[in-house]
Short mmCIF file of C-alpha atoms (C1' of nucleotides) in Angstrom, two decimals:
data_model
loop_
_atom_site.label_atom_id
_atom_site.label_comp_id
_atom_site.label_asym_id
_atom_site.label_seq_id
_atom_site.Cartn_x
_atom_site.Cartn_y
_atom_site.Cartn_z
CA MET N 1 110.85 91.17 87.21
CA ALA N 2 110.76 87.49 87.94
CA PRO N 3 112.73 85.01 85.87
CA SER N 4 112.24 82.46 88.61
CA ASP N 5 111.10 82.31 92.19
CA GLU N 6 114.21 80.58 93.50
CA THR N 7 116.15 82.86 95.78
CA SER N 8 119.56 81.63 94.72
CA ALA N 9 118.99 81.59 90.97
CA MET N 10 117.88 85.20 90.85
CA ARG N 11 120.28 88.03 90.40
CA LEU N 12 120.32 90.27 93.43
CA SER N 13 119.54 93.29 91.23
CA TYR N 14 116.31 91.61 90.15
CA ALA N 15 115.37 90.82 93.68
CA VAL N 16 115.91 94.43 94.75
CA GLY N 17 113.90 95.72 91.82
CA ARG N 18 111.05 93.35 92.50
CA LEU N 19 110.96 94.27 96.16
CA ASP N 20 110.94 97.97 95.39
CA HIS N 21 108.21 97.56 92.80
CA THR N 22 106.03 95.51 95.15
CA LEU N 23 106.68 97.86 98.04
CA SER N 24 105.85 100.97 96.01
CA GLN N 25 102.58 99.43 94.95
CA ALA N 26 101.74 98.42 98.50
CA ILE N 27 102.50 101.93 99.77
CA GLY N 28 100.33 103.32 97.00
CA GLN N 29 97.43 101.14 98.10
CA ALA N 30 97.98 102.12 101.72
CA VAL N 31 97.95 105.89 101.14
CA ALA N 32 95.44 106.07 98.27
CA PRO N 33 92.43 106.16 100.63
CA LEU N 34 93.93 109.35 102.07
CA GLY N 35 94.19 110.88 98.62
CA LEU N 36 97.94 110.59 98.18
CA THR N 37 100.23 108.88 95.72
CA THR N 38 103.39 107.06 96.75
CA ALA N 39 105.56 109.93 95.52
CA GLN N 40 103.43 112.50 97.35
CA TYR N 41 103.61 110.56 100.59
CA THR N 42 107.38 110.24 100.26
CA THR N 43 107.78 113.94 99.60
CA LEU N 44 105.56 114.96 102.51
CA SER N 45 107.45 112.72 104.86
CA ILE N 46 110.81 114.21 103.86
CA VAL N 47 109.50 117.74 104.30
CA ALA N 48 108.06 116.84 107.69
CA ALA N 49 111.36 115.33 108.82
CA GLN N 50 113.43 118.29 107.61
CA PRO N 51 111.36 121.43 107.53
CA SER N 52 112.51 124.73 105.99
CA LEU N 53 114.25 123.07 103.09
CA SER N 54 114.05 124.90 99.78
CA ASN N 55 112.76 123.29 96.61
CA ALA N 56 116.31 123.09 95.24
CA GLN N 57 117.66 121.45 98.38
CA LEU N 58 114.83 118.97 98.46
CA ALA N 59 115.38 118.12 94.81
CA ARG N 60 119.04 117.38 95.45
CA ARG N 61 118.14 115.05 98.30
CA ALA N 62 115.62 113.22 96.18
CA PHE N 63 118.01 113.01 93.22
CA VAL N 64 115.68 114.75 90.80
CA ARG N 65 115.82 118.12 89.03
CA PRO N 66 114.34 121.17 90.71
CA GLN N 67 111.72 121.33 87.96
CA SER N 68 110.47 117.84 88.74
CA MET N 69 110.28 118.50 92.44
CA ASN N 70 108.59 121.82 91.83
CA GLN N 71 105.78 120.11 89.95
CA MET N 72 105.26 117.67 92.81
CA LEU N 73 105.24 120.50 95.37
CA SER N 74 102.78 122.56 93.33
CA GLY N 75 100.32 119.70 93.50
CA LEU N 76 100.74 119.31 97.24
CA GLU N 77 100.36 123.06 97.71
CA ARG N 78 97.25 123.13 95.54
CA ASP N 79 95.79 120.35 97.70
CA GLY N 80 96.47 122.38 100.82
CA LEU N 81 98.93 119.91 102.33
CA LEU N 82 102.04 122.01 102.03
CA ARG N 83 103.02 125.68 102.10
CA ARG N 84 105.91 127.65 100.69
CA ALA N 85 107.08 130.76 102.52
CA GLN N 86 109.59 133.32 101.34
CA SER N 87 112.89 133.20 103.15
CA PRO N 88 113.67 136.29 105.24
CA GLN N 89 117.29 136.12 104.02
CA HIS N 90 116.61 135.51 100.38
CA SER N 91 113.34 136.55 98.84
CA ARG N 92 113.75 134.14 95.93
CA ILE N 93 114.09 131.04 98.10
CA LEU N 94 110.88 129.40 99.30
CA HIS N 95 111.01 127.39 102.52
CA LEU N 96 108.77 124.37 102.70
CA ASP N 97 106.54 123.23 105.50
CA LEU N 98 103.44 121.12 105.98
CA SER N 99 100.08 122.71 106.64
CA ALA N 100 98.02 121.54 109.59
CA GLU N 101 96.01 119.44 107.16
CA GLY N 102 99.24 118.06 105.71
CA ARG N 103 100.41 117.02 109.14
CA ARG N 104 97.10 115.35 109.86
CA VAL N 105 97.08 113.39 106.61
CA LEU N 106 100.73 112.43 106.92
CA GLY N 107 100.17 111.19 110.45
CA ARG N 108 97.46 108.85 109.25
CA CYS N 109 99.69 107.69 106.41
CA GLU N 110 102.61 106.98 108.72
CA ALA N 111 100.43 104.79 110.88
CA ARG N 112 99.46 102.75 107.86
CA ILE N 113 103.01 102.51 106.59
CA GLU N 114 104.16 101.43 110.02
CA GLU N 115 101.72 98.54 109.80
CA LEU N 116 102.79 97.75 106.28
CA GLU N 117 106.46 97.58 107.22
CA ALA N 118 105.64 95.38 110.18
CA ALA N 119 103.81 92.98 107.86
CA MET N 120 106.69 93.09 105.41
CA LEU N 121 109.16 92.19 108.14
CA ASP N 122 107.05 89.39 109.54
CA GLY N 123 109.25 86.43 110.37
CA ILE N 124 112.47 88.43 110.36
CA GLU N 125 114.10 88.88 113.74
CA PRO N 126 115.24 92.23 115.13
CA LYS N 127 118.90 91.29 114.88
CA GLU N 128 118.39 90.26 111.28
CA ARG N 129 116.54 93.50 110.54
CA ARG N 130 119.49 95.50 111.76
CA ARG N 131 121.87 93.52 109.57
CA LEU N 132 119.52 94.04 106.65
CA SER N 133 119.39 97.80 107.08
CA GLU N 134 123.14 97.96 107.35
CA ALA N 135 123.63 95.85 104.25
CA ILE N 136 121.24 98.02 102.27
CA ALA N 137 123.00 101.18 103.42
CA ARG N 138 126.38 99.74 102.56
CA MET N 139 125.27 98.61 99.10
CA THR N 140 123.88 102.04 98.34
CA ALA N 141 127.10 103.68 99.50
CA ASN N 142 129.20 101.24 97.48
CA LEU N 143 127.22 101.99 94.34
CA ARG N 144 127.56 105.73 94.76
CA GLU N 145 131.27 105.36 95.16
CA VAL N 146 131.68 103.27 92.05
CA SER N 147 129.29 105.05 89.71
CA GLY N 148 127.63 108.03 91.11
CA MET J 1 115.09 109.79 98.92
CA ALA J 2 117.29 110.75 101.80
CA PRO J 3 115.90 112.42 104.88
CA SER J 4 119.11 111.52 106.67
CA ASP J 5 122.10 109.33 106.19
CA GLU J 6 121.76 107.55 109.49
CA THR J 7 120.88 103.93 109.01
CA SER J 8 118.66 103.68 112.04
CA ALA J 9 116.71 106.90 111.56
CA MET J 10 115.66 106.03 108.03
CA ARG J 11 112.53 104.11 107.31
CA LEU J 12 113.33 100.80 105.67
CA SER J 13 111.00 101.67 102.77
CA TYR J 14 113.14 104.72 102.04
CA ALA J 15 116.31 102.70 102.17
CA VAL J 16 114.93 100.17 99.72
CA GLY J 17 113.74 102.89 97.36
CA ARG J 18 117.07 104.66 97.47
CA LEU J 19 118.96 101.47 96.81
CA ASP J 20 116.74 100.57 93.87
CA HIS J 21 117.04 104.07 92.42
CA THR J 22 120.82 104.09 92.76
CA LEU J 23 121.11 100.58 91.39
CA SER J 24 118.89 101.30 88.38
CA GLN J 25 120.98 104.30 87.54
CA ALA J 26 124.21 102.34 87.91
CA ILE J 27 122.88 99.57 85.66
CA GLY J 28 121.84 102.21 83.16
CA GLN J 29 125.36 103.60 83.09
CA ALA J 30 126.82 100.12 82.76
CA VAL J 31 124.71 99.07 79.79
CA ALA J 32 124.40 102.44 78.01
CA PRO J 33 127.70 101.98 76.14
CA LEU J 34 126.16 98.85 74.61
CA GLY J 35 123.12 100.80 73.47
CA LEU J 36 120.64 99.48 76.01
CA THR J 37 118.48 101.02 78.71
CA THR J 38 118.01 99.43 82.12
CA ALA J 39 114.55 98.20 81.18
CA GLN J 40 115.81 96.75 77.90
CA TYR J 41 118.62 94.92 79.64
CA THR J 42 116.21 93.52 82.21
CA THR J 43 113.81 92.35 79.53
CA LEU J 44 116.52 90.72 77.45
CA SER J 45 117.86 88.89 80.43
CA ILE J 46 114.45 87.47 81.32
CA VAL J 47 113.87 86.32 77.75
CA ALA J 48 117.31 84.72 77.67
CA ALA J 49 116.66 82.88 80.93
CA GLN J 50 113.23 81.66 79.86
CA PRO J 51 112.99 81.41 76.10
CA SER J 52 109.77 80.76 74.18
CA LEU J 53 107.65 82.86 76.48
CA SER J 54 104.86 84.80 74.82
CA ASN J 55 104.43 88.53 75.19
CA ALA J 56 101.47 88.02 77.51
CA GLN J 57 103.34 85.57 79.73
CA LEU J 58 106.33 87.87 79.92
CA ALA J 59 104.11 90.80 80.84
CA ARG J 60 102.57 88.85 83.70
CA ARG J 61 106.01 87.99 85.06
CA ALA J 62 107.13 91.59 84.87
CA PHE J 63 103.87 92.85 86.42
CA VAL J 64 103.01 95.13 83.53
CA ARG J 65 100.23 95.11 80.93
CA PRO J 66 100.75 93.26 77.69
CA GLN J 67 100.60 96.60 75.85
CA SER J 68 103.52 97.99 77.84
CA MET J 69 105.63 94.91 77.31
CA ASN J 70 104.75 94.85 73.63
CA GLN J 71 106.12 98.34 73.19
CA MET J 72 109.38 97.35 74.86
CA LEU J 73 109.67 94.22 72.71
CA SER J 74 108.95 96.12 69.52
CA GLY J 75 111.95 98.33 70.22
CA LEU J 76 114.20 95.38 70.89
CA GLU J 77 112.98 93.67 67.72
CA ARG J 78 113.52 96.83 65.68
CA ASP J 79 117.09 96.95 67.02
CA GLY J 80 117.64 93.36 65.94
CA LEU J 81 118.23 92.02 69.44
CA LEU J 82 115.10 89.92 69.71
CA ARG J 83 112.82 87.92 67.45
CA ARG J 84 109.20 86.84 67.65
CA ALA J 85 108.16 83.62 66.00
CA GLN J 86 104.64 82.31 65.50
CA SER J 87 103.77 79.37 67.68
CA PRO J 88 103.15 76.10 65.78
CA GLN J 89 100.20 75.38 68.09
CA HIS J 90 98.61 78.79 68.06
CA SER J 91 99.20 81.16 65.18
CA ARG J 92 98.30 84.20 67.25
CA ILE J 93 100.90 83.61 69.99
CA LEU J 94 104.42 84.84 69.32
CA HIS J 95 107.29 83.09 71.07
CA LEU J 96 110.22 85.25 72.04
CA ASP J 97 113.91 84.56 71.64
CA LEU J 98 117.12 86.52 71.40
CA SER J 99 118.89 86.96 68.08
CA ALA J 100 122.57 86.10 67.81
CA GLU J 101 123.30 89.79 68.14
CA GLY J 102 121.02 89.97 71.17
CA ARG J 103 122.92 87.15 72.80
CA ARG J 104 126.22 88.82 72.09
CA VAL J 105 125.13 92.16 73.51
CA LEU J 106 123.48 90.58 76.53
CA GLY J 107 126.63 88.60 77.27
CA ARG J 108 128.69 91.75 77.39
CA CYS J 109 126.05 93.39 79.61
CA GLU J 110 126.00 90.49 82.03
CA ALA J 111 129.75 90.70 82.46
CA ARG J 112 129.43 94.36 83.38
CA ILE J 113 126.52 93.77 85.73
CA GLU J 114 128.45 90.97 87.39
CA GLU J 115 131.21 93.46 88.13
CA LEU J 116 128.72 96.02 89.32
CA GLU J 117 127.09 93.62 91.74
CA ALA J 118 130.49 92.57 93.04
CA ALA J 119 131.32 96.23 93.72
CA MET J 120 127.93 96.74 95.34
CA LEU J 121 128.51 93.79 97.66
CA ASP J 122 132.03 94.83 98.60
CA GLY J 123 132.58 94.33 102.31
CA ILE J 124 129.61 92.01 102.74
CA GLU J 125 130.50 88.41 103.51
CA PRO J 126 129.04 85.43 101.64
CA LYS J 127 127.05 84.27 104.65
CA GLU J 128 125.62 87.74 105.01
CA ARG J 129 124.79 87.88 101.32
CA ARG J 130 122.76 84.73 101.61
CA ARG J 131 120.84 86.11 104.57
CA LEU J 132 120.26 89.29 102.61
CA SER J 133 118.80 87.50 99.60
CA GLU J 134 116.56 85.45 101.82
CA ALA J 135 115.34 88.52 103.67
CA ILE J 136 114.56 90.31 100.43
CA ALA J 137 112.69 87.31 99.08
CA ARG J 138 110.71 86.97 102.29
CA MET J 139 109.79 90.65 102.39
CA THR J 140 108.57 90.51 98.80
CA ALA J 141 106.49 87.43 99.57
CA ASN J 142 105.08 89.01 102.73
CA LEU J 143 104.03 92.11 100.82
CA ARG J 144 102.30 90.10 98.14
CA GLU J 145 100.40 88.18 100.74
CA VAL J 146 99.20 91.27 102.55
CA SER J 147 98.40 93.52 99.61
CA GLY J 148 98.30 91.84 96.37
"C1'" DC O 1 79.96 82.32 72.02
"C1'" DC O 2 84.01 82.65 75.10
"C1'" DG O 3 88.58 83.42 76.52
"C1'" DA O 4 93.28 84.60 75.51
"C1'" DT O 5 96.53 87.06 72.67
"C1'" DT O 6 98.18 90.63 69.92
"C1'" DT O 7 98.13 95.30 68.60
"C1'" DC O 8 96.43 100.17 67.37
"C1'" DA O 9 95.36 104.46 69.62
"C1'" DG O 10 95.08 107.80 73.11
"C1'" DT O 11 96.25 109.15 78.00
"C1'" DT O 12 98.74 109.89 82.21
"C1'" DA O 13 102.52 110.71 85.75
"C1'" DA O 14 106.92 111.77 86.38
"C1'" DA O 15 111.07 112.30 84.97
"C1'" DC O 16 114.00 115.15 81.64
"C1'" DT O 17 116.17 119.54 78.88
"C1'" DG O 18 116.04 124.38 77.60
"C1'" DA O 19 115.39 129.08 78.57
"C1'" DG O 20 114.22 133.13 81.11
"C1'" DA O 21 113.70 136.28 85.15
"C1'" DT O 22 115.33 137.55 89.65
"C1'" DA O 23 117.92 138.01 93.78
"C1'" DA O 24 122.44 137.79 96.79
"C1'" DC B 1 129.53 139.54 86.66
"C1'" DT B 2 128.57 135.31 88.67
"C1'" DT B 3 125.88 132.02 90.77
"C1'" DA B 4 121.82 129.97 92.60
"C1'" DT B 5 116.91 129.82 92.67
"C1'" DC B 6 112.44 129.53 90.94
"C1'" DT B 7 109.44 128.73 87.10
"C1'" DC B 8 107.38 128.51 82.27
"C1'" DA B 9 107.42 125.50 78.36
"C1'" DG B 10 108.13 121.55 75.69
"C1'" DT B 11 109.79 116.62 75.43
"C1'" DT B 12 110.50 111.90 76.56
"C1'" DG B 13 109.89 106.95 78.24
"C1'" DA B 14 107.17 103.92 80.27
"C1'" DA B 15 103.45 102.90 82.42
"C1'" DC B 16 98.18 102.95 81.94
"C1'" DT B 17 93.02 102.30 79.75
"C1'" DG B 18 90.06 101.41 75.83
"C1'" DA B 19 88.92 99.01 71.81
"C1'" DA B 20 89.43 96.02 67.89
"C1'" DA B 21 90.78 91.82 65.30
"C1'" DT B 22 92.12 86.93 65.43
"C1'" DC B 23 92.65 82.38 66.87
"C1'" DG B 24 91.39 77.83 69.35
#
DNA sequence: CCGATTTCAGTTAAACTGAGATAA
DNA sequence: CTTATCTCAGTTGAACTGAAATCG
């Protein structure tokens, strides 16, 4: 939300919220032509990065309940982008992995998101980008320590 | 969402989303004892900063539809934190302002959020904070230019 | 008549809680 | 017996679209 467009007058929390909102929308626009929502893209990209997670593990990483994640995964499975396979060790646990189609679609998404991030970072130098990432990581860690 | 905790391996979009999610939750915890949600606090603080906005103007600033904002405002009005007064120029437009109670509650919220932001920024120097704010503002502007 | 605002009504996506069945 | 997982079911909050009435 935007009480003003002056950098200094705005609370940092606002600025973060506005950025996230704008970024989510932009990602949504970027992946919509490939039939995905922002949340679906995010989920696919986590599963691709860390295959063989269970639904419960994935939910913990995404900070949502298993039921919420399950609903998301059901949709992705229905669309043929993701598969769940019974664990050999534990027949109740379902390991997640992308289908070939899922990999193909995600690859095309990642290319678009790469472009989007490049556009977002236009005019910000590499050294500054590193400082930015570190600051964001530190703020997140600080918040978890104090309240979460 | 957290594919990894390494700063460099994480996509910046993830990092921003995680920070926003964590921050929203922390704000929610901070203002809950005063009977507000994160969205209510945000709305009140915009109205306080820019009084006499109409519902439609406020909605545009918050990037939501007038109907969505109206629902939020109705709740705040019902709780006695906010009032709507007919414009002298245009009897259909309702100007927004906080009630005395709204001001009191918001004041106590702001104090808590001030503390929260201080904790969030712990270990980040003033010069770095300024660079951070500027980078966030620039990224938001860049995204709007490229996608909407 | 036109454009903007407010508001009633229904819908959707994505989280939540609760409860139940099953496996290690 | 305990604990974790998956899943069915219902609920909630906050966005959305559609449509109507009113004012300048």
